[in-house]
Coordinates of C-alpha atoms in Angstrom, one line a residue:
Chain D
M137 CA 0.0 0.0 0.0
T138 CA 1.3 3.4 -0.8
D139 CA -0.4 4.9 2.1
L140 CA 2.3 5.9 4.5
P141 CA 2.5 3.9 7.7
P142 CA 2.2 5.8 11.0
P143 CA 5.6 7.3 11.9
S144 CA 7.8 4.6 13.2
K145 CA 9.7 4.8 16.4
K146 CA 12.8 3.4 14.7
K147 CA 14.1 5.6 11.8
L148 CA 17.1 3.9 10.3
G149 CA 19.3 6.2 8.2
L150 CA 22.7 7.6 7.4
V151 CA 24.6 10.6 8.7
I152 CA 27.1 11.9 6.1
D153 CA 29.9 14.1 7.2
L154 CA 30.8 16.6 4.5
D155 CA 33.8 17.7 6.5
T156 CA 35.6 14.4 6.2
C157 CA 34.3 13.1 2.9
V158 CA 37.2 13.2 0.4
G159 CA 35.2 12.3 -2.7
C160 CA 36.9 9.0 -3.3
H161 CA 33.7 7.2 -4.6
A162 CA 34.4 4.2 -2.5
C163 CA 30.8 4.3 -1.1
A164 CA 29.4 4.4 -4.6
V165 CA 31.5 1.5 -5.8
S166 CA 31.0 -0.7 -2.8
C167 CA 27.2 0.0 -3.0
K168 CA 27.2 -1.0 -6.7
E169 CA 29.2 -4.2 -5.9
W170 CA 26.9 -5.3 -3.0
N171 CA 23.6 -4.4 -4.6
A172 CA 24.5 -6.1 -7.9
G173 CA 23.9 -9.3 -6.0
G174 CA 21.6 -8.2 -3.1
F175 CA 18.0 -7.4 -2.5
A176 CA 17.7 -5.0 -5.4
A177 CA 19.8 -7.2 -7.8
P178 CA 20.7 -6.9 -10.5
L179 CA 22.0 -3.4 -10.7
T180 CA 22.0 -3.3 -14.5
D181 CA 24.3 -1.4 -16.9
E182 CA 23.8 -0.6 -20.5
Q183 CA 26.8 -1.3 -22.7
P184 CA 29.0 -1.8 -19.6
Y185 CA 32.0 -2.5 -21.8
G186 CA 31.0 -0.4 -24.8
K187 CA 31.7 3.2 -25.9
D188 CA 29.0 4.9 -23.8
P189 CA 28.4 2.9 -20.7
A190 CA 25.5 3.9 -18.4
G191 CA 23.8 2.2 -15.5
V192 CA 22.0 2.3 -12.2
W193 CA 23.9 3.6 -9.1
F194 CA 22.3 4.2 -5.7
N195 CA 25.1 6.5 -4.7
R196 CA 26.6 9.4 -6.7
V197 CA 29.4 11.5 -5.4
H198 CA 29.3 15.2 -6.6
S199 CA 32.2 17.6 -6.2
Y200 CA 31.6 21.3 -5.9
E201 CA 33.7 24.5 -5.5
V202 CA 32.3 26.7 -2.7
A203 CA 33.2 30.4 -3.0
P204 CA 34.6 32.3 0.0
T205 CA 32.0 34.2 2.0
Q206 CA 32.0 37.1 4.4
G207 CA 29.3 35.4 6.4
C208 CA 25.9 34.0 5.4
A209 CA 23.0 31.9 6.6
S210 CA 25.0 28.7 7.0
S211 CA 28.4 30.2 7.8
P212 CA 28.1 33.2 10.2
T213 CA 31.9 33.8 10.2
P214 CA 34.0 34.7 7.1
Q215 CA 35.0 31.5 5.3
P216 CA 37.7 30.8 2.6
A217 CA 37.0 29.0 -0.6
M218 CA 36.8 25.2 -0.4
T219 CA 36.0 22.0 -2.3
L220 CA 32.9 20.2 -1.2
H221 CA 32.5 16.4 -1.9
F222 CA 28.8 15.5 -1.7
P223 CA 27.6 11.9 -1.7
R224 CA 24.0 11.8 -2.8
S225 CA 21.7 8.9 -2.1
C226 CA 18.1 8.1 -0.9
L227 CA 17.3 10.0 2.3
H228 CA 14.5 7.6 3.4
C229 CA 12.2 10.5 4.1
E230 CA 9.5 10.5 6.8
T231 CA 6.9 11.7 4.3
P232 CA 8.3 10.5 0.9
A233 CA 6.3 11.6 -2.1
C234 CA 7.9 8.9 -4.2
V235 CA 5.8 6.4 -2.1
T236 CA 2.4 8.2 -2.2
V237 CA 2.5 8.9 -6.0
C238 CA 3.0 5.2 -6.8
P239 CA -0.1 3.9 -8.6
T240 CA 0.6 0.2 -8.0
G241 CA 1.7 -0.1 -4.4
A242 CA 5.2 -1.2 -5.5
S243 CA 6.8 1.7 -3.6
Y244 CA 6.4 1.5 0.2
K245 CA 7.8 2.7 3.5
R246 CA 8.4 0.0 6.0
A247 CA 6.4 0.5 9.2
E248 CA 9.0 -1.1 11.4
D249 CA 12.2 0.9 10.6
G250 CA 11.1 3.5 8.1
I251 CA 13.2 2.2 5.1
V252 CA 11.7 3.1 1.7
L253 CA 11.8 0.2 -0.7
V254 CA 10.5 -0.8 -4.2
D255 CA 8.8 -4.1 -4.7
E256 CA 10.1 -4.8 -8.2
D257 CA 7.6 -7.5 -8.8
K258 CA 4.8 -4.9 -8.7
C259 CA 6.5 -1.9 -10.4
I260 CA 5.1 -1.1 -13.8
G261 CA 8.0 1.3 -14.6
C262 CA 5.9 4.5 -15.0
K263 CA 8.8 6.6 -13.5
L264 CA 6.4 8.9 -11.6
C265 CA 8.2 8.2 -8.3
S266 CA 11.5 9.5 -9.8
W267 CA 9.7 12.7 -10.9
A268 CA 8.4 13.1 -7.3
C269 CA 11.9 12.9 -5.7
P270 CA 13.9 16.2 -5.6
Y271 CA 17.0 14.3 -4.5
G272 CA 17.4 12.1 -7.6
A273 CA 17.4 9.0 -5.4
R274 CA 15.6 6.7 -7.8
E275 CA 17.0 5.4 -11.0
Y276 CA 15.1 3.5 -13.7
S277 CA 16.6 0.3 -15.1
E278 CA 16.1 0.4 -18.9
V279 CA 17.2 -3.3 -18.9
E280 CA 14.6 -4.5 -16.5
G281 CA 11.9 -1.9 -17.0
V282 CA 11.5 -1.2 -13.2
M283 CA 12.5 1.5 -10.8
K284 CA 15.6 0.9 -8.5
K285 CA 16.6 2.6 -5.3
C286 CA 18.8 2.4 -2.2
T287 CA 17.7 -0.3 0.2
L288 CA 19.8 0.9 3.1
C289 CA 21.3 -2.6 2.6
I290 CA 18.4 -4.3 4.4
D291 CA 20.1 -7.6 3.3
R292 CA 23.3 -6.6 5.3
I293 CA 21.9 -4.8 8.4
Y294 CA 19.7 -7.6 9.5
N295 CA 21.9 -10.4 8.1
E296 CA 22.8 -12.8 10.8
N297 CA 25.3 -14.7 8.6
L298 CA 27.5 -11.6 8.8
A299 CA 29.7 -10.7 11.7
E300 CA 28.0 -8.1 13.8
A301 CA 30.5 -5.4 12.9
E302 CA 29.6 -5.9 9.2
R303 CA 25.9 -5.5 9.7
Q304 CA 25.8 -2.0 8.3
P305 CA 25.3 -0.6 4.8
A306 CA 28.0 -1.4 2.3
C307 CA 28.7 2.4 1.8
V308 CA 29.3 2.9 5.5
Q309 CA 31.5 -0.2 5.7
A310 CA 33.6 1.0 2.8
C311 CA 34.2 4.6 3.7
P312 CA 37.9 5.1 4.3
T313 CA 37.5 8.4 6.2
R314 CA 34.5 7.3 8.3
A315 CA 32.5 10.0 6.8
R316 CA 29.3 7.9 6.7
H317 CA 27.5 6.8 9.9
F318 CA 24.6 4.4 10.1
G319 CA 22.1 4.2 13.0
D320 CA 18.6 4.9 14.4
L321 CA 17.8 8.6 14.0
G322 CA 14.5 8.1 15.8
D323 CA 16.3 7.5 19.1
P324 CA 17.7 10.8 20.4
E325 CA 20.3 8.9 22.5
S326 CA 21.8 6.9 19.6
K327 CA 25.3 7.6 18.4
V328 CA 24.1 9.1 15.1
S329 CA 21.5 11.4 16.8
R330 CA 24.1 12.7 19.2
L331 CA 26.5 13.3 16.3
V332 CA 23.8 15.3 14.5
A333 CA 23.0 17.4 17.6
E334 CA 26.7 18.0 18.3
R335 CA 27.7 19.0 14.7
G336 CA 24.5 20.8 13.7
G337 CA 23.4 18.2 11.1
V338 CA 21.0 19.5 8.4
D339 CA 18.1 18.3 6.2
L340 CA 18.4 18.8 2.5
L341 CA 15.7 21.1 1.0
P342 CA 13.6 21.1 4.2
Q343 CA 11.2 23.6 2.6
L344 CA 9.7 20.8 0.4
G345 CA 8.5 19.1 3.6
Y346 CA 9.6 15.5 2.8
Q347 CA 11.4 15.4 6.2
P348 CA 14.5 13.4 5.2
V349 CA 15.7 11.0 7.8
N350 CA 19.3 11.1 6.6
K351 CA 21.3 14.1 7.8
Y352 CA 24.3 15.9 6.4
L353 CA 27.0 17.3 8.7
P354 CA 28.2 20.6 7.2
P355 CA 31.9 21.2 6.9
R356 CA 33.4 22.5 10.2
P357 CA 34.3 26.2 10.0
R358 CA 37.7 26.8 8.5
R359 CA 40.3 28.9 10.4
T360 CA 39.6 32.5 9.7
G361 CA 41.7 35.7 9.9
E362 CA 44.5 37.2 7.8
A363 CA 46.5 34.0 7.4
A364 CA 43.6 31.9 6.1
T365 CA 42.0 34.4 3.8
A366 CA 44.8 36.7 2.5
A367 CA 46.4 35.8 -0.8
P368 CA 50.1 34.9 -0.5
Q369 CA 52.5 37.9 -0.7
D370 CA 55.3 38.2 -3.3
E371 CA 58.4 36.5 -1.9
T372 CA 61.1 38.9 -0.7
L373 CA 64.5 38.0 0.7
D374 CA 66.3 40.3 3.1
T375 CA 70.0 39.3 2.3
A376 CA 71.3 41.5 5.1
A377 CA 69.7 39.1 7.6
L378 CA 71.5 36.1 6.2
P379 CA 74.6 34.5 7.8
P380 CA 77.8 35.4 5.9
M381 CA 78.2 32.1 4.1
L382 CA 74.7 32.1 2.7
R383 CA 75.0 35.8 1.9
W384 CA 78.1 35.0 -0.2
L385 CA 76.3 32.1 -1.9
D386 CA 73.3 34.3 -2.7
R387 CA 75.6 36.8 -4.2
V388 CA 77.4 34.2 -6.4
L389 CA 74.1 32.6 -7.5
S390 CA 72.5 35.9 -8.2
R391 CA 75.1 36.9 -10.9
Chain X
M158 CA 11.8 17.1 -18.1
H159 CA 12.2 14.5 -20.8
P160 CA 9.1 14.7 -23.0
A161 CA 8.1 11.0 -23.8
F162 CA 6.0 11.1 -27.0
S163 CA 3.6 8.5 -25.8
V164 CA 2.7 10.6 -22.7
I165 CA 2.3 13.8 -24.8
A166 CA 0.1 12.0 -27.3
F167 CA -1.9 10.5 -24.5
T168 CA -2.7 13.8 -22.7
T169 CA -3.5 15.4 -26.1
L170 CA -5.8 12.6 -27.4
S171 CA -7.5 11.8 -24.2
G172 CA -8.0 15.5 -23.5
A173 CA -9.8 15.9 -26.8
G174 CA -11.7 12.7 -26.1
Y175 CA -13.0 13.8 -22.7
G176 CA -13.7 17.3 -24.0
L177 CA -15.8 15.7 -26.8
L178 CA -17.6 13.6 -24.1
L179 CA -18.3 16.8 -22.2
W180 CA -19.9 18.4 -25.2
A181 CA -21.8 15.2 -26.1
G182 CA -23.1 15.1 -22.5
G183 CA -24.2 18.7 -22.9
L184 CA -26.0 17.9 -26.1
I185 CA -27.8 15.0 -24.5
L186 CA -28.6 16.9 -21.2
L187 CA -29.8 20.1 -22.8
P188 CA -33.1 18.9 -24.3
A189 CA -33.8 16.9 -21.1
L190 CA -33.2 20.0 -18.9
Q191 CA -35.5 22.0 -21.1
G192 CA -38.2 19.4 -20.7
R193 CA -38.3 18.6 -24.4
A194 CA -39.1 15.1 -25.8
P195 CA -36.3 12.8 -26.9
A196 CA -34.8 14.2 -30.1
N197 CA -35.4 12.8 -33.6
G198 CA -33.5 10.0 -35.2
A199 CA -30.7 12.0 -36.7
T200 CA -29.8 13.7 -33.4
V201 CA -29.8 10.3 -31.7
L202 CA -27.4 9.0 -34.4
L203 CA -25.2 12.1 -33.7
W204 CA -25.1 11.2 -30.0
G205 CA -24.0 7.7 -30.9
V206 CA -21.2 9.0 -33.2
L207 CA -19.9 11.5 -30.6
L208 CA -19.9 8.8 -27.9
V209 CA -18.1 6.3 -30.1
L210 CA -15.5 8.9 -31.2
G211 CA -15.0 10.0 -27.5
L212 CA -14.5 6.5 -26.5
V213 CA -12.0 5.8 -29.3
L214 CA -10.0 9.0 -28.5
T215 CA -9.8 8.4 -24.8
T216 CA -9.0 4.7 -25.2
A217 CA -6.4 5.4 -27.8
G218 CA -4.9 8.0 -25.3
L219 CA -4.9 5.5 -22.5
L220 CA -3.3 2.7 -24.6
S221 CA -0.7 5.2 -25.8
S222 CA 0.2 6.1 -22.2
M223 CA 0.9 2.4 -21.5
L224 CA 3.6 2.5 -24.2
H225 CA 6.0 4.4 -21.9
L226 CA 5.6 1.8 -19.1
G227 CA 8.6 -0.5 -18.4
K228 CA 6.2 -3.3 -17.7
P229 CA 2.9 -2.7 -19.5
G230 CA 1.6 -6.2 -18.7
R231 CA 1.3 -5.2 -15.0
A232 CA -0.7 -2.0 -15.8
W233 CA -3.8 -3.4 -14.1
R234 CA -2.0 -2.9 -10.8
A235 CA -2.3 0.9 -11.3
F236 CA -6.0 0.8 -10.3
S237 CA -5.2 -0.1 -6.7
Q238 CA -3.7 3.0 -5.1
W239 CA -6.5 5.5 -5.7
R240 CA -6.3 6.6 -2.0
T241 CA -2.9 8.4 -2.5
S242 CA -2.0 8.4 -6.2
W243 CA -3.4 10.8 -8.8
L244 CA -2.2 8.4 -11.5
S245 CA -4.2 5.6 -10.0
R246 CA -7.2 7.9 -9.6
E247 CA -6.9 8.8 -13.3
G248 CA -7.0 5.2 -14.2
V249 CA -10.1 4.4 -12.1
F250 CA -12.0 7.5 -13.4
A251 CA -11.0 6.7 -17.0
V252 CA -12.4 3.1 -16.8
A253 CA -15.5 4.3 -15.0
T254 CA -16.1 6.9 -17.7
A255 CA -15.6 4.3 -20.4
L256 CA -18.1 1.9 -18.7
V257 CA -20.8 4.6 -18.6
V258 CA -20.2 5.5 -22.2
V259 CA -20.5 1.8 -23.2
A260 CA -23.8 1.6 -21.2
M261 CA -25.1 4.7 -23.0
L262 CA -24.2 3.3 -26.4
A263 CA -26.0 0.0 -25.6
L264 CA -29.0 2.0 -24.6
L265 CA -28.8 4.0 -27.8
G266 CA -28.5 0.8 -29.9
V267 CA -31.6 -0.7 -28.3
G268 CA -33.4 2.6 -28.6
I269 CA -32.6 3.0 -32.3
A270 CA -33.7 -0.6 -32.9
G271 CA -37.0 0.5 -31.4
A272 CA -37.0 -2.1 -28.6
L273 CA -36.7 0.5 -25.8
P274 CA -39.8 1.4 -23.8
T275 CA -40.2 5.2 -23.8
G276 CA -39.8 5.4 -20.0
L277 CA -36.2 4.2 -20.3
W278 CA -35.2 7.2 -22.3
I279 CA -35.0 9.0 -18.9
A280 CA -31.9 6.9 -18.2
M281 CA -30.0 8.6 -21.1
P282 CA -29.7 12.1 -19.5
A283 CA -29.0 10.6 -16.1
L284 CA -26.1 8.6 -17.6
A285 CA -25.0 11.7 -19.5
A286 CA -24.8 13.6 -16.2
I287 CA -22.7 10.9 -14.6
M288 CA -20.5 10.7 -17.7
V289 CA -19.9 14.5 -17.6
L290 CA -19.0 14.3 -13.9
L291 CA -16.6 11.4 -14.5
S292 CA -15.0 13.1 -17.5
L293 CA -14.3 16.2 -15.4
C294 CA -12.8 14.0 -12.7
T295 CA -10.5 12.2 -15.2
I296 CA -9.3 15.5 -16.7
A297 CA -8.6 16.9 -13.2
S298 CA -6.7 13.7 -12.2
T299 CA -4.5 14.0 -15.3
A300 CA -3.7 17.6 -14.4
M301 CA -3.1 16.7 -10.8
I302 CA -0.5 14.0 -11.6
Y303 CA 1.7 17.0 -12.7
A304 CA 0.3 19.7 -10.4
S305 CA 1.1 17.6 -7.3
L306 CA 4.8 17.2 -7.9
K307 CA 6.7 19.6 -5.6
P308 CA 10.1 19.2 -7.2
I309 CA 8.8 20.7 -10.5
P310 CA 7.7 24.3 -9.8
A311 CA 6.4 25.0 -13.4
W312 CA 3.9 22.1 -12.9
R313 CA 2.8 23.3 -9.5
H314 CA 1.6 26.6 -11.0
P315 CA -2.1 27.3 -10.3
L316 CA -2.8 27.7 -14.1
V317 CA -1.9 24.0 -14.8
L318 CA -5.2 22.6 -13.7
P319 CA -7.4 25.1 -15.5
G320 CA -5.2 24.7 -18.5
Y321 CA -6.0 21.0 -18.8
F322 CA -9.7 21.8 -18.6
V323 CA -9.5 24.6 -21.2
F324 CA -7.6 22.5 -23.7
A325 CA -9.9 19.5 -23.3
I326 CA -13.0 21.7 -23.9
L327 CA -11.3 23.6 -26.8
T328 CA -10.1 20.5 -28.6
G329 CA -13.3 18.5 -27.9
W330 CA -15.3 21.4 -29.3
L331 CA -13.1 21.5 -32.5
V332 CA -13.5 17.7 -33.0
L333 CA -17.3 18.2 -32.6
M334 CA -17.3 21.0 -35.1
A335 CA -15.2 18.9 -37.6
L336 CA -18.1 16.4 -37.4
V337 CA -21.3 18.5 -37.4
N338 CA -20.1 21.0 -40.0
W339 CA -20.2 18.4 -42.8
S340 CA -24.0 18.8 -42.8
A341 CA -25.5 22.1 -43.9
L342 CA -26.0 24.4 -40.8
S343 CA -28.0 27.5 -40.7
D344 CA -26.2 30.9 -40.8
E345 CA -27.5 31.6 -37.3
T346 CA -25.8 28.3 -36.0
L347 CA -22.6 29.2 -37.8
G348 CA -22.6 32.6 -36.1
V349 CA -22.9 30.9 -32.7
I350 CA -20.1 28.5 -33.6
L351 CA -18.0 31.4 -34.6
L352 CA -18.5 33.1 -31.2
V353 CA -17.9 30.0 -29.1
T354 CA -14.8 29.1 -31.1
F355 CA -13.4 32.6 -30.7
A356 CA -14.2 32.6 -27.0
L357 CA -12.5 29.2 -26.4
A358 CA -9.5 30.0 -28.5
I359 CA -8.9 33.3 -26.8
V360 CA -9.3 31.9 -23.3
A361 CA -6.8 29.1 -24.2
G362 CA -4.4 31.5 -25.8
V363 CA -4.4 34.0 -23.0
L364 CA -4.1 31.3 -20.4
K365 CA -1.1 29.9 -22.1
L366 CA 0.5 33.3 -22.6
V367 CA 0.1 34.1 -18.9
Y368 CA 1.4 30.7 -17.9
W369 CA 4.5 31.0 -20.1
H370 CA 5.1 34.6 -18.8
R371 CA 4.8 33.5 -15.2
I372 CA 7.0 30.3 -15.4
D373 CA 9.7 32.3 -17.2
R374 CA 9.9 34.6 -14.1
Q375 CA 9.2 32.0 -11.5
P376 CA 12.2 31.2 -9.3
L377 CA 13.1 27.6 -8.8
G378 CA 12.4 28.0 -5.1
A379 CA 15.8 26.6 -4.1
T380 CA 19.5 27.0 -4.9
R381 CA 22.3 24.6 -5.3
A382 CA 23.5 25.7 -1.9
D383 CA 20.2 24.7 -0.4
A384 CA 20.4 21.3 -2.2
V385 CA 23.7 20.5 -0.6
G386 CA 22.7 21.9 2.8
L387 CA 24.9 25.1 2.8
P388 CA 22.2 27.8 2.3
G389 CA 23.7 31.2 1.4
R390 CA 27.0 29.9 0.0
E391 CA 28.0 30.2 -3.6
V392 CA 28.3 26.6 -4.9
D393 CA 29.5 25.7 -8.4
V394 CA 30.0 22.3 -10.0
F395 CA 33.6 21.2 -9.9
E396 CA 33.2 17.6 -11.0
R397 CA 30.2 15.6 -12.0
P398 CA 29.7 12.2 -10.3
N399 CA 29.5 10.4 -13.7
T400 CA 31.4 10.8 -16.9
Q401 CA 28.5 9.4 -19.0
A402 CA 24.9 10.6 -18.8
N403 CA 22.7 8.8 -16.3
Y404 CA 19.0 8.3 -15.9
I405 CA 18.6 11.5 -13.9
N406 CA 20.4 13.6 -16.5
K407 CA 18.3 12.1 -19.4
E408 CA 14.9 12.1 -17.7
M409 CA 15.1 15.4 -15.7
G410 CA 17.8 17.4 -17.4
H411 CA 16.2 18.0 -20.8
V412 CA 17.4 21.4 -22.1
L413 CA 16.5 21.3 -25.8
A414 CA 13.1 23.0 -25.5
R415 CA 14.3 25.8 -23.2
K416 CA 16.7 26.8 -26.0
H417 CA 13.9 26.9 -28.7
A418 CA 11.1 28.0 -26.5
R419 CA 10.1 31.2 -28.3
P420 CA 9.5 29.8 -31.9
L421 CA 7.9 26.7 -30.5
R422 CA 5.5 28.8 -28.4
F423 CA 4.6 30.9 -31.4
I424 CA 3.9 27.8 -33.5
A425 CA 1.7 26.3 -30.7
L426 CA -0.2 29.5 -30.3
V427 CA -0.9 29.9 -34.0
L428 CA -2.0 26.3 -34.3
F429 CA -4.2 25.9 -31.3
A430 CA -5.7 29.5 -31.1
A431 CA -5.3 31.4 -34.4
V432 CA -6.1 28.5 -36.7
P433 CA -9.5 27.6 -35.1
M434 CA -10.5 31.3 -35.2
V435 CA -9.6 31.6 -38.9
A436 CA -11.4 28.3 -39.6
S437 CA -14.6 29.4 -37.8
W438 CA -14.5 32.7 -39.7
L439 CA -14.0 31.0 -43.1
A440 CA -16.9 28.6 -42.3
W441 CA -19.1 31.5 -41.3
A442 CA -18.2 33.5 -44.5
N443 CA -18.4 30.4 -46.8
P444 CA -20.9 27.9 -45.3
E445 CA -20.3 25.4 -48.1
L446 CA -16.6 25.1 -47.0
A447 CA -17.4 24.6 -43.3
G448 CA -16.9 20.8 -43.3
P449 CA -13.3 20.7 -44.7
V450 CA -12.2 23.9 -43.0
F451 CA -13.2 22.7 -39.5
T452 CA -11.8 19.3 -40.1
L453 CA -8.4 20.7 -41.1
G454 CA -8.7 23.3 -38.3
A455 CA -9.3 20.6 -35.7
L456 CA -6.3 18.5 -36.9
L457 CA -4.0 21.5 -36.8
A458 CA -5.3 22.5 -33.4
L459 CA -4.5 19.0 -32.1
A460 CA -1.0 19.3 -33.6
G461 CA -0.7 22.7 -31.8
T462 CA -1.8 21.1 -28.5
L463 CA 0.9 18.4 -29.1
V464 CA 3.5 21.2 -29.3
E465 CA 2.1 22.9 -26.3
R466 CA 2.3 19.6 -24.3
W467 CA 5.8 19.0 -25.5
L468 CA 6.8 22.5 -24.2
F469 CA 4.9 21.8 -20.9
F470 CA 7.3 18.8 -20.3
A471 CA 10.4 20.1 -21.9
Q472 CA 10.4 23.5 -20.3
A473 CA 9.7 22.3 -16.8
R474 CA 12.8 22.3 -14.6
H475 CA 13.2 19.6 -12.0
L476 CA 14.9 20.5 -8.7
V477 CA 17.3 17.6 -9.0
T478 CA 19.1 19.5 -11.9
L479 CA 20.5 21.7 -9.1
Y480 CA 22.9 18.9 -8.3
Y481 CA 24.3 18.8 -11.8

């Protein structure tokens, strides 16, 4: 049923730290690898070895350049320019429009843990859910004719055949800088909820009202002041201050 | 948004079909409301022709919409989620309308054969009223599929819903005119037709001009900085996540129409507004030409509606494009 379940107590999701993400795409690759054989398998490609390969990915890592600021809504203090690596995936929203627009009941939000899934045996491939998602979380498989999306690795996180430490989404497991955290965001005392509170985690596009469960931790403020923001000066050498040996060398090499 | 031809053809054809059913319903209801006796044989035959053509157009539209599905064989499942999904509601209303039209055709068939007791003719206007209501609901559901999508501000615009109604009524009227003008109509009738055609064409043209003017100046409602959770910062793309195009780029990132918007809007406006006005004027001035002129006019107006629908899709910007 595409009716949304009553809000669940447990809200499983990811917290992504934009401060430590280095844009290595390990999350995207490990996600592709695991999900090619997992619950949402296969994760199909078109012309995977051809000239113009394309395919379904649940994670996509964007890189942006952020201009310096003298202070704004998200950075009250002056900030220098920086690179921002931004992994984008399903946010498992509290009120996901992708679920309610589905005409067949193939899209659903799980009542027990809030994970948003697609039942690929019911999907008719009308693509309406992908239109309803502003985050681009859903990708259509041309090969299979059905819609695909992040499953939060439900086949890992509850998998008793895996060691307990490995019962987390593939992207979290793979991240070399520990920029991705998995946990219950419905529990204010959980590690992820405390992390969000401590670092001021944000919702993406909150004005749309989809109430994403996943949170993003904005980059920590960079050092400010002269040293951080001023452009490097032209190099000058005060030869009078040099020891005699170096002063002689400088004179010889300057000829 | 990527304009899938099957979806554009579907909204154009089914819009004309439901518009025709609205006019047919009006033609059936009008004498009943005035307390007049059931019309003569020729009028009853016209009712039948209109209902059949309406059924053909709407069914062709619905079948066309199935062509863009990844799994058309499972389309029956789309009737199940009417509680939340406008797409599902559209399917339910469309099938209900078709069933009522079939019932009316059966009644007409029996009536023309002379086997229908006079008392049962009462059922015809009652069914026509239900058909009109269901047709209106179907048109509204089609519009709401688009108007309910928050990530696409151009589709959320308040003129989208009235636009679908106006185009259904205009194209339905022109199809009706293409049919009735093949028989000789009185000068007085042609004058009324001229007035109605002008009114509908002007309403459609003004509505579309206002809509285009508004969406050109409508902000997207969010910036790239909002999309990455850093409101207020100036964020530019440094490197895309993928070297080849992906589904998101192809489906949501269609830019061709925005580039050619002006000439395409002009073409659409000429075809769906100016052509019907010229056709009705020619028919009024030369009644013997009315049939061919209105038939050609209706076809051109449908082509203009196709262009208008193509622009409706291709010009709509999706918020996900902020990430790219």
